[in-house]
Short mmCIF file of C-alpha atoms in Angstrom, two decimals:
data_model
loop_
_atom_site.label_atom_id
_atom_site.label_comp_id
_atom_site.label_asym_id
_atom_site.label_seq_id
_atom_site.Cartn_x
_atom_site.Cartn_y
_atom_site.Cartn_z
CA MET A 87 7.09 114.47 116.72
CA GLN A 88 5.86 117.90 115.71
CA PHE A 89 7.30 121.14 117.06
CA PRO A 90 5.24 124.08 115.79
CA GLY A 91 7.39 127.09 115.01
CA PHE A 92 10.59 125.04 115.06
CA GLU A 93 12.46 123.63 112.11
CA ARG A 94 14.12 120.25 112.58
CA THR A 95 17.58 120.40 111.03
CA SER A 96 18.26 117.93 108.24
CA SER A 97 21.52 116.78 109.81
CA SER A 98 20.08 115.71 113.14
CA PHE A 99 18.39 112.32 112.95
CA ARG A 100 20.92 109.65 113.91
CA ASP A 101 20.63 109.86 117.68
CA PRO A 102 17.17 109.02 119.07
CA ASP A 103 18.18 110.60 122.39
CA GLY A 104 18.30 114.16 121.16
CA PHE A 105 17.97 116.23 118.06
CA ILE A 106 18.49 119.78 116.93
CA LEU A 107 15.68 122.24 116.33
CA LYS A 108 16.03 125.75 114.93
CA LYS A 109 13.83 128.76 115.57
CA GLU A 110 14.54 132.32 114.47
CA GLY A 111 18.18 131.50 113.78
CA ILE A 112 18.76 129.98 117.24
CA TYR A 113 19.67 126.30 117.63
CA HIS A 114 18.07 124.24 120.41
CA ARG A 115 18.41 120.60 121.43
CA PHE A 116 15.34 118.51 122.23
CA LEU A 117 15.79 115.70 124.75
CA PRO A 118 12.88 113.21 124.69
CA SER A 119 11.44 112.06 128.02
CA THR A 120 13.06 108.61 127.59
CA TYR A 121 16.46 110.30 127.81
CA LEU A 122 15.66 112.58 130.77
CA PRO A 123 16.73 110.10 133.53
CA ILE A 124 20.20 110.03 131.93
CA TYR A 125 20.22 113.81 131.52
CA GLN A 126 19.39 114.04 135.26
CA LEU A 127 22.33 111.76 135.99
CA LEU A 128 24.62 114.00 133.91
CA VAL A 129 23.56 117.02 135.95
CA GLU A 130 23.24 115.41 139.39
CA SER A 131 26.54 113.54 139.17
CA GLY A 132 28.28 116.91 138.88
CA LEU A 133 29.74 115.93 135.49
CA TYR A 134 27.87 118.66 133.60
CA GLN A 135 29.12 121.28 136.05
CA GLN A 136 32.69 119.95 135.92
CA LEU A 137 32.88 119.72 132.11
CA THR A 138 31.27 123.10 131.43
CA SER A 139 33.38 124.92 134.03
CA GLU A 140 36.50 123.48 132.38
CA GLY A 141 35.22 124.61 128.96
CA LEU A 142 35.05 121.02 127.65
CA LEU A 143 31.28 120.75 127.16
CA ILE A 144 28.99 123.42 125.72
CA LYS A 145 26.88 125.25 128.33
CA HIS A 146 23.13 125.30 127.94
CA GLU A 147 19.97 126.63 129.53
CA GLU A 148 16.81 124.62 130.06
CA THR A 149 14.40 126.61 127.92
CA ASP A 150 11.12 124.75 127.85
CA ARG A 151 9.59 121.59 129.24
CA PHE A 152 7.11 119.60 127.16
CA ASN A 153 5.07 116.50 127.99
CA ASN A 154 7.37 114.47 125.81
CA GLY A 155 10.70 116.01 126.72
CA LEU A 156 12.92 118.97 127.50
CA LEU A 157 14.20 121.74 125.26
CA ILE A 158 17.66 123.02 126.04
CA THR A 159 19.35 125.98 124.37
CA PRO A 160 23.12 125.67 124.13
CA GLU A 161 25.60 128.50 123.76
CA GLN A 162 25.58 129.19 120.01
CA ILE A 163 28.54 128.23 117.82
CA PRO A 164 29.56 131.22 115.66
CA PHE A 165 30.51 129.08 112.64
CA ILE A 166 30.03 125.34 112.15
CA SER A 167 33.08 123.49 110.83
CA TYR A 168 33.71 119.83 110.07
CA PRO A 169 36.64 117.47 110.73
CA TYR A 170 37.74 117.41 107.08
CA GLU A 171 38.21 121.18 107.34
CA TRP A 172 40.39 120.97 110.43
CA SER A 173 44.16 120.98 110.50
CA PHE A 174 46.13 118.18 112.16
CA GLN A 175 46.37 120.26 115.35
CA GLN A 176 42.63 120.89 115.48
CA LEU A 177 41.77 117.21 114.92
CA LYS A 178 44.28 116.22 117.60
CA ASP A 179 42.79 118.78 120.05
CA ALA A 180 39.31 117.40 119.30
CA ALA A 181 40.52 113.80 119.88
CA LEU A 182 42.13 114.71 123.21
CA LEU A 183 38.97 116.57 124.24
CA THR A 184 36.83 113.49 123.50
CA LEU A 185 39.13 111.18 125.49
CA ASN A 186 39.36 113.61 128.41
CA ILE A 187 35.57 113.81 128.56
CA GLN A 188 35.30 110.02 128.43
CA TYR A 189 37.83 109.69 131.29
CA LYS A 190 36.01 112.21 133.49
CA ALA A 191 32.64 110.70 132.58
CA ILE A 192 33.72 107.20 133.69
CA GLU A 193 34.92 108.60 137.00
CA LYS A 194 31.43 110.05 137.55
CA GLY A 195 29.57 106.91 136.45
CA LEU A 196 28.79 107.89 132.87
CA SER A 197 30.28 107.10 129.47
CA LEU A 198 30.18 108.45 125.92
CA LYS A 199 27.99 106.22 123.78
CA ASP A 200 29.58 107.62 120.62
CA ALA A 201 32.89 109.26 119.78
CA SER A 202 32.10 111.03 116.54
CA ALA A 203 34.41 113.86 115.54
CA TYR A 204 31.24 115.73 114.52
CA ASN A 205 30.38 116.03 118.22
CA VAL A 206 33.15 118.61 118.53
CA GLN A 207 33.04 122.20 117.31
CA PHE A 208 35.51 125.04 117.52
CA ILE A 209 34.87 128.46 119.01
CA GLY A 210 37.92 130.22 117.64
CA SER A 211 40.79 127.92 118.57
CA ASN A 212 38.96 126.25 121.44
CA PRO A 213 37.38 122.84 120.84
CA VAL A 214 34.15 122.17 122.69
CA PHE A 215 31.98 119.06 122.89
CA ILE A 216 28.48 119.97 121.69
CA ASP A 217 26.46 116.78 121.98
CA THR A 218 24.84 116.89 125.41
CA SER A 219 22.86 113.73 124.62
CA SER A 220 25.97 111.62 123.96
CA PHE A 221 26.19 110.43 127.55
CA GLU A 222 24.86 107.18 128.95
CA PRO A 223 25.23 105.42 132.30
CA PHE A 224 28.54 103.61 132.64
CA GLU A 225 28.12 99.85 132.64
CA GLN A 226 30.89 98.07 134.48
CA GLN A 227 31.36 94.94 132.45
CA LEU A 228 31.10 96.31 128.93
CA PRO A 229 34.04 97.56 126.86
CA TRP A 230 33.77 101.06 125.35
CA LYS A 231 31.14 100.89 122.60
CA ALA A 232 32.55 103.92 120.82
CA TYR A 233 36.14 102.61 120.63
CA GLY A 234 35.86 101.56 116.96
CA GLN A 235 34.27 104.87 116.05
CA PHE A 236 36.96 106.83 117.92
CA CYS A 237 39.70 105.03 115.99
CA GLN A 238 38.00 105.66 112.63
CA HIS A 239 37.13 109.30 113.28
CA PHE A 240 40.31 110.40 115.04
CA LEU A 241 43.15 107.89 115.20
CA SER A 242 43.08 106.87 111.50
CA PRO A 243 43.27 110.40 110.01
CA LEU A 244 45.75 111.61 112.62
CA VAL A 245 48.12 108.70 112.06
CA LEU A 246 47.86 109.06 108.27
CA MET A 247 48.73 112.75 108.62
CA ALA A 248 51.52 111.99 111.08
CA LYS A 249 53.16 109.10 109.24
CA LYS A 250 52.35 109.62 105.57
CA ASP A 251 50.97 112.90 104.23
CA LEU A 252 48.95 115.80 105.64
CA ARG A 253 46.68 115.77 102.58
CA LEU A 254 45.28 112.39 103.66
CA GLY A 255 43.18 114.37 106.17
CA ASN A 256 40.95 115.15 103.17
CA LEU A 257 39.81 111.49 103.19
CA LEU A 258 37.46 112.44 106.04
CA SER A 259 35.15 114.17 103.59
CA THR A 260 34.80 110.93 101.62
CA TYR A 261 34.39 108.72 104.68
CA ILE A 262 31.75 110.42 106.82
CA GLU A 263 31.88 107.47 109.30
CA GLY A 264 35.64 107.89 109.68
CA ILE A 265 38.46 106.30 107.71
CA PRO A 266 38.17 102.47 107.74
CA LEU A 267 41.06 100.96 109.69
CA ASP A 268 41.87 98.38 107.00
CA LEU A 269 42.38 101.23 104.51
CA THR A 270 44.52 103.17 106.96
CA VAL A 271 46.91 100.27 107.56
CA LYS A 272 47.27 99.75 103.79
CA LEU A 273 48.31 103.37 103.35
CA LEU A 274 50.75 103.54 106.25
CA PRO A 275 54.49 102.93 105.85
CA PHE A 276 55.71 99.53 107.07
CA SER A 277 57.69 101.14 109.90
CA SER A 278 54.43 102.18 111.65
CA ARG A 279 54.07 98.55 112.81
CA PHE A 280 56.98 99.01 115.18
CA ASN A 281 55.01 101.52 117.24
CA PHE A 282 53.16 99.49 119.92
CA GLY A 283 50.31 102.02 120.20
CA LEU A 284 49.63 101.88 116.46
CA LEU A 285 50.14 98.13 116.35
CA THR A 286 47.43 97.60 118.94
CA HIS A 287 44.89 100.32 118.13
CA LEU A 288 45.23 100.19 114.33
CA TYR A 289 46.86 97.05 112.91
CA TRP A 290 45.54 94.39 115.28
CA HIS A 291 42.28 96.29 115.69
CA ALA A 292 41.79 96.34 111.88
CA LYS A 293 42.48 92.59 111.78
CA ALA A 294 40.01 91.93 114.58
CA ILE A 295 37.28 93.88 112.77
CA THR A 296 37.80 91.76 109.64
CA GLN A 297 38.07 88.56 111.70
CA PHE A 298 34.88 89.13 113.64
CA GLN A 299 32.84 90.92 110.97
CA HIS A 300 30.42 88.05 110.51
CA LYS A 301 30.34 87.13 114.16
CA HIS A 302 27.45 89.12 115.59
CA THR A 303 27.95 88.84 119.30
CA ALA A 304 25.39 90.31 121.66
CA VAL A 305 27.26 92.58 124.05
CA LYS A 306 24.63 92.93 126.72
CA ASN A 307 24.29 90.15 129.32
CA ASN A 308 26.86 88.00 127.56
CA PRO A 309 28.60 85.86 130.21
CA LYS A 310 31.84 86.03 128.19
CA ILE A 311 31.81 89.82 128.25
CA ASN A 312 31.87 90.55 131.94
CA SER A 313 35.43 91.31 132.73
CA PHE A 314 35.87 94.94 131.79
CA SER A 315 36.29 96.78 135.07
CA LYS A 316 36.22 100.53 135.60
CA GLN A 317 40.00 100.47 136.13
CA LYS A 318 40.47 98.69 132.78
CA HIS A 319 38.37 101.37 131.10
CA LEU A 320 40.43 104.16 132.63
CA HIS A 321 43.71 102.47 131.65
CA PHE A 322 42.41 102.00 128.13
CA ILE A 323 41.55 105.70 127.79
CA GLN A 324 44.90 106.67 129.33
CA HIS A 325 46.68 104.53 126.76
CA LEU A 326 44.74 106.10 123.88
CA LEU A 327 45.53 109.55 125.29
CA GLY A 328 49.24 108.65 125.25
CA VAL A 329 49.06 107.43 121.64
CA ILE A 330 47.24 110.56 120.41
CA ASN A 331 49.53 112.86 122.41
CA SER A 332 52.62 111.32 120.84
CA LEU A 333 51.49 112.09 117.26
CA ALA A 334 53.00 115.02 115.37
CA PRO A 335 52.34 116.03 111.77
CA VAL A 336 54.72 114.64 109.19
CA LYS A 337 57.40 117.13 108.15
CA GLN A 338 56.73 117.90 104.53
CA LYS A 339 57.39 120.76 102.21
CA THR A 340 54.25 122.26 100.71
CA VAL A 341 53.78 125.04 98.18
CA TRP A 342 52.48 127.61 100.61
CA ASP A 343 54.06 126.91 103.98
CA ASP A 344 56.83 129.47 103.56
CA TYR A 345 55.00 131.70 101.12
CA TYR A 346 55.88 134.93 102.86
CA GLN A 347 59.55 133.99 103.09
CA ASN A 348 59.96 132.90 99.45
CA HIS A 349 57.91 135.46 97.58
CA ASN A 350 58.39 139.09 96.78
CA TYR A 351 56.88 140.39 99.96
CA THR A 352 59.06 142.73 101.93
CA ASN A 353 58.32 143.50 105.55
CA THR A 354 57.41 147.00 104.37
CA SER A 355 54.76 145.76 101.93
CA ILE A 356 53.28 143.42 104.55
CA SER A 357 53.13 146.29 107.06
CA PHE A 358 51.62 148.53 104.38
CA LYS A 359 48.89 145.99 103.65
CA LYS A 360 48.20 145.47 107.36
CA ALA A 361 47.83 149.23 107.90
CA TRP A 362 45.54 149.48 104.86
CA ILE A 363 43.26 146.66 106.13
CA GLN A 364 43.14 148.34 109.54
CA SER A 365 42.13 151.65 107.96
CA CYS A 366 39.43 149.95 105.85
CA ILE A 367 37.90 148.26 108.89
CA ALA A 368 38.02 151.56 110.78
CA ARG A 369 36.12 153.15 107.87
CA ILE A 370 33.17 150.76 108.32
CA LYS A 371 30.63 152.46 110.53
CA SER A 372 27.92 149.78 110.54
CA PRO A 373 28.69 146.93 112.96
CA ILE A 374 30.21 143.89 111.25
CA LYS A 375 30.38 140.57 113.02
CA PHE A 376 31.73 138.03 110.63
CA ALA A 377 34.59 137.91 108.09
CA TRP A 378 36.27 135.42 105.77
CA ASP A 379 39.92 135.71 104.85
CA MET A 380 40.23 133.59 101.70
CA GLY A 381 43.70 132.27 100.91
CA ALA A 382 44.75 133.27 104.41
CA ASN A 383 47.93 131.16 104.55
CA ASP A 384 49.22 131.41 108.15
CA GLY A 385 46.70 134.12 109.05
CA THR A 386 49.05 137.11 108.76
CA PHE A 387 46.13 139.35 107.77
CA SER A 388 43.26 137.43 109.43
CA MET A 389 44.35 138.68 112.82
CA ILE A 390 43.41 142.26 111.94
CA PRO A 391 39.61 141.82 111.82
CA ALA A 392 39.83 139.29 114.69
CA GLU A 393 41.56 141.93 116.82
CA LYS A 394 38.63 144.24 116.18
CA GLY A 395 36.22 141.67 117.60
CA ILE A 396 35.07 140.37 114.19
CA TYR A 397 34.71 136.56 114.13
CA THR A 398 37.06 135.62 111.30
CA ILE A 399 37.41 132.40 109.34
CA ALA A 400 40.93 132.09 107.90
CA MET A 401 40.66 129.74 104.91
CA ASP A 402 43.48 128.11 103.05
CA PHE A 403 43.77 124.84 101.18
CA ASP A 404 47.32 124.14 102.35
CA ARG A 405 47.16 121.89 105.42
CA ASN A 406 50.67 122.79 106.49
CA ALA A 407 49.97 126.53 106.45
CA VAL A 408 46.68 126.09 108.37
CA ASN A 409 48.41 123.86 110.91
CA GLU A 410 51.13 126.47 111.45
CA HIS A 411 48.41 129.08 111.89
CA CYS A 412 46.71 126.93 114.57
CA LYS A 413 49.99 126.36 116.40
CA LYS A 414 50.68 130.09 116.32
CA LEU A 415 47.23 130.84 117.75
CA ASN A 416 47.63 128.28 120.52
CA GLN A 417 50.68 130.23 121.72
CA LEU A 418 48.75 133.52 121.79
CA ALA A 419 46.38 134.82 124.37
CA LYS A 420 42.76 135.76 123.84
CA PRO A 421 40.98 137.56 122.11
CA TYR A 422 42.51 136.03 118.96
CA ILE A 423 41.71 132.56 120.15
CA SER A 424 38.00 133.14 120.56
CA ASN A 425 37.62 135.21 117.37
CA LEU A 426 39.75 133.46 114.80
CA LEU A 427 39.06 130.06 113.28
CA PRO A 428 41.56 128.70 110.73
CA LEU A 429 40.09 126.11 108.36
CA VAL A 430 41.34 123.99 105.48
CA ILE A 431 39.17 125.21 102.60
CA ASP A 432 40.10 125.06 98.94
CA VAL A 433 38.52 128.09 97.27
CA LEU A 434 38.60 126.21 93.95
CA ASN A 435 36.80 123.22 95.44
CA PRO A 436 35.01 124.36 98.61
CA SER A 437 33.35 121.88 101.00
CA ALA A 438 30.11 120.59 99.52
CA GLY A 439 27.14 119.03 101.29
CA ILE A 440 27.83 115.41 102.26
CA GLY A 441 26.10 112.50 103.96
CA TRP A 442 22.48 111.43 103.59
CA ASN A 443 20.81 113.35 100.75
CA ASN A 444 23.92 115.59 100.77
CA GLU A 445 22.33 117.37 103.73
CA GLU A 446 23.94 115.92 106.85
CA LYS A 447 26.98 118.18 106.68
CA SER A 448 26.22 121.30 104.78
CA GLY A 449 28.40 123.00 102.20
CA ILE A 450 30.53 125.91 103.34
CA PHE A 451 28.36 128.54 101.67
CA LEU A 452 25.23 127.46 103.56
CA ARG A 453 26.77 128.14 106.97
CA GLY A 454 26.41 131.90 107.11
CA LYS A 455 27.39 134.82 104.88
CA PRO A 456 30.24 137.05 105.99
CA ASP A 457 29.86 140.82 106.23
CA LEU A 458 33.37 141.15 104.86
CA ILE A 459 35.56 139.04 102.57
CA MET A 460 39.30 139.55 102.33
CA ALA A 461 41.19 138.20 99.31
CA MET A 462 44.80 139.30 99.57
CA ALA A 463 47.06 138.17 96.71
CA LEU A 464 44.55 135.47 95.82
CA ILE A 465 42.76 136.06 92.54
CA HIS A 466 45.80 135.83 90.24
CA HIS A 467 46.27 132.26 91.50
CA LEU A 468 42.59 131.49 90.77
CA VAL A 469 42.93 132.94 87.28
CA GLN A 470 46.09 130.94 86.61
CA GLY A 471 44.73 127.85 88.34
CA ILE A 472 41.50 127.20 86.45
CA ASN A 473 41.25 130.08 83.97
CA LEU A 474 38.62 132.00 85.97
CA SER A 475 37.51 135.23 84.30
CA PHE A 476 37.14 138.53 86.17
CA ASP A 477 33.38 138.30 85.54
CA LYS A 478 33.21 134.92 87.31
CA LEU A 479 35.35 136.18 90.19
CA ALA A 480 33.32 139.37 90.67
CA ALA A 481 30.05 137.39 90.60
CA PHE A 482 31.48 134.93 93.16
CA PHE A 483 32.44 137.60 95.68
CA TYR A 484 29.15 139.44 95.06
CA GLU A 485 27.24 136.26 95.86
CA HIS A 486 29.11 135.52 99.07
CA THR A 487 29.80 138.80 100.83
CA GLN A 488 26.97 140.62 102.53
CA THR A 489 28.63 144.01 102.19
CA TYR A 490 32.38 144.49 101.86
CA LEU A 491 35.25 143.07 99.83
CA LEU A 492 38.92 143.86 100.39
CA ILE A 493 40.85 142.58 97.43
CA GLU A 494 44.38 142.87 96.11
CA PHE A 495 44.95 143.13 92.38
CA ILE A 496 48.31 141.84 91.18
CA GLY A 497 49.20 143.69 87.97
CA GLU A 498 50.51 141.99 84.85
CA ASP A 499 53.91 143.63 85.44
CA ASP A 500 54.29 141.98 88.85
CA SER A 501 57.24 139.58 88.99
CA GLN A 502 55.09 136.87 90.61
CA TRP A 503 52.47 137.09 87.85
CA LYS A 504 55.20 136.99 85.19
CA LYS A 505 56.75 133.93 86.80
CA LEU A 506 53.40 132.08 86.91
CA ASN A 507 52.58 133.19 83.35
CA MET A 508 55.96 132.27 81.87
CA ASN A 509 54.79 129.26 79.84
CA ARG A 510 51.20 130.25 79.17
CA GLY A 511 51.63 132.20 75.91
CA ASN A 512 48.75 134.63 75.29
CA LEU A 513 46.20 132.71 77.36
CA PHE A 514 45.78 135.57 79.83
CA ASN A 515 46.17 138.56 77.53
CA TRP A 516 42.88 139.92 78.94
CA TYR A 517 44.39 140.09 82.43
CA ASN A 518 44.83 143.78 83.29
CA GLU A 519 43.57 146.25 85.87
CA GLU A 520 41.13 147.95 83.49
CA ASN A 521 39.26 144.70 82.80
CA PHE A 522 39.40 143.84 86.51
CA LYS A 523 37.72 147.15 87.40
CA THR A 524 35.09 146.85 84.65
CA ALA A 525 34.03 143.40 85.90
CA PHE A 526 33.96 144.31 89.58
CA LEU A 527 32.19 147.64 89.12
CA LYS A 528 29.17 145.77 87.74
CA HIS A 529 28.57 144.44 91.26
CA PHE A 530 30.46 146.75 93.59
CA ASP A 531 31.17 150.43 94.31
CA ILE A 532 34.72 151.48 95.09
CA VAL A 533 35.22 152.74 98.64
CA ASN A 534 38.99 153.06 98.43
CA VAL A 535 41.84 152.33 96.00
CA THR A 536 45.42 152.29 97.23
CA PRO A 537 48.42 151.25 95.13
CA ILE A 538 51.17 149.46 97.09
CA PRO A 539 54.27 151.66 96.72
CA ASP A 540 57.10 150.31 94.50
CA SER A 541 55.00 147.43 93.20
CA ALA A 542 52.51 146.56 90.48
CA ARG A 543 49.89 145.75 93.07
CA THR A 544 46.75 147.69 94.05
CA LEU A 545 44.42 147.31 97.00
CA TYR A 546 40.69 147.81 96.49
CA MET A 547 37.97 148.23 99.08
CA PHE A 548 34.62 147.49 97.48
CA ARG A 549 31.07 147.79 98.77
CA ARG A 550 28.36 145.57 97.34
CA LYS A 551 25.80 147.40 95.16
CA MET B 72 18.06 102.03 133.84
CA SER B 73 17.69 99.87 130.81
CA HIS B 74 18.74 102.33 128.19
CA ILE B 75 20.60 99.99 125.91
CA LEU B 76 19.67 101.19 122.47
CA LEU B 77 22.89 101.36 120.50
CA TYR B 78 22.41 103.92 117.80
CA ILE B 79 25.93 103.40 116.56
CA ASP B 80 26.90 99.89 115.64
CA PRO B 81 29.80 99.23 117.97
CA GLY B 82 30.81 96.27 115.81
CA SER B 83 31.60 92.96 117.44
CA GLY B 84 35.20 93.26 116.26
CA SER B 85 36.02 96.40 118.24
CA ILE B 86 34.18 95.12 121.32
CA LEU B 87 35.75 91.65 121.38
CA TYR B 88 39.16 93.07 120.51
CA GLN B 89 39.09 95.34 123.57
CA LEU B 90 38.54 92.28 125.75
CA ILE B 91 41.60 90.64 124.23
CA ILE B 92 44.02 93.55 124.61
CA ALA B 93 42.71 95.25 127.75
CA GLY B 94 44.93 93.10 129.99
CA SER B 95 48.20 94.02 128.26
CA ILE B 96 47.24 97.67 127.93
CA GLY B 97 46.29 97.77 131.61
CA ALA B 98 49.66 96.28 132.55
CA ILE B 99 51.55 98.82 130.41
CA VAL B 100 49.62 101.79 131.79
CA SER B 101 49.96 100.54 135.41
CA PHE B 102 53.70 100.14 134.93
CA ARG B 103 53.98 103.63 133.39
CA ASN B 104 51.92 105.18 136.19
CA TYR B 105 54.05 103.38 138.80
CA PHE B 106 57.27 104.47 137.09
CA THR B 107 56.04 108.09 136.79
CA GLY B 108 55.14 107.96 140.50
CA ILE B 109 58.66 106.81 141.42
CA LYS B 110 60.21 109.49 139.21
CA THR B 111 58.06 112.19 140.82
CA TRP B 112 58.91 110.91 144.31
CA LEU B 113 62.65 110.81 143.52
CA GLY B 114 62.45 114.25 141.91
CA ALA B 115 60.80 115.66 145.03
CA LYS B 116 63.39 113.98 147.29
CA PHE B 117 66.25 115.21 145.17
CA SER B 118 65.01 118.78 144.96
CA SER B 119 64.26 118.93 148.70
CA LYS B 120 67.87 117.91 149.48
CA LYS B 121 69.23 120.77 147.36
#
């Protein structure tokens, strides 16, 4: 199918019932005429109205009608994120959203034909289901087709993060189809078998998949598969909801989860930095829409641009810190919630393109450039971590910010730097403020420099040349 | 409507397995719902007598 003027996105090809087109930076969804009777059912059953009014499904407008289908334009997502970048809390919220939609869909005579975690996106802290063409008519006798997919995409990673280690959430970037259940049960502690929910939906389920893997049974019109009533479906979803609801992240100590408590930050220096960031943002006269806070930890500083209406991505590689940030946001009222998206991103190994031709899920740097990057107390860790030079760091920030950079320089006399550098000999003898400035001034102009009182730290506001 | 194209492979295992366990899961959920109903009813009775 050709759509003059539109670009078909490389990630949208799996579902024949709808695909994404892009024109002038706006994303649209094309529904072919074969899918339109089901789309009508979604609208006429009242399910679309119910789900969108409850904020569960993305709203759209019918933009254009073609001979071969309908073009709808959904509300735009400010920043696309993927399940491997979500904290435990975010993945759990996305799982509950999917099950709630399935429950309400069954009640209205529809069902989700897939339960991919990639069908959910976040607008700030709010998960929303974005795949309007995921619905199909509910068929009484058939079990839920997407049950296996739901368990691989949601249950497996959540249980691994709840029972074993939060870092196992990173497996989702390796397994784009979700974490195989047989792998999950191998990684789980033995005690997980004593939980009936996990025993049924993971252990026995994994066994059944292996058992029946060579038995290709037709599901449609099979006289043996005719006993799955609507009530059974609803009970099944209710049970899964209970299992997901009962999961909580494993309690583990990570490097960064109490960073602000254990490091040489006094309340005064945190307040000083907050006031400085506020003054920098107030200085910017041109409208800025989008910011990244890199190494954001629990979002202490990310809230400042978000409060000013700037859509802010708070990135940190520590899953515990990001999860705490999400929990904190869930307790707050808007506007933080709609403007601030915490994500698990490792600055030293940022999300790359994955899937077919490495194009299905794009790398983090292809999803929109921020107008402003914040890097508070970050670069000394990057220097120590992988021996990054100031030249490399300056070039990195120059490449990724559209205009501004707020960055904190930790001097070589800082106690934290000395502690990290204790056993490194002369490896970082080039690390000083003069060399920092020389490297950054090749790409940026200084807008403001403010030393933090009683410390060896300096705050720089740069503008891209 | 005969829209039966399955673009995800539901896998026979997951489908057949649901048929096997649906009965027990249904019984558990029914019991829970019934029990929650009784608790709510007793709670309402108790609080109305206060």
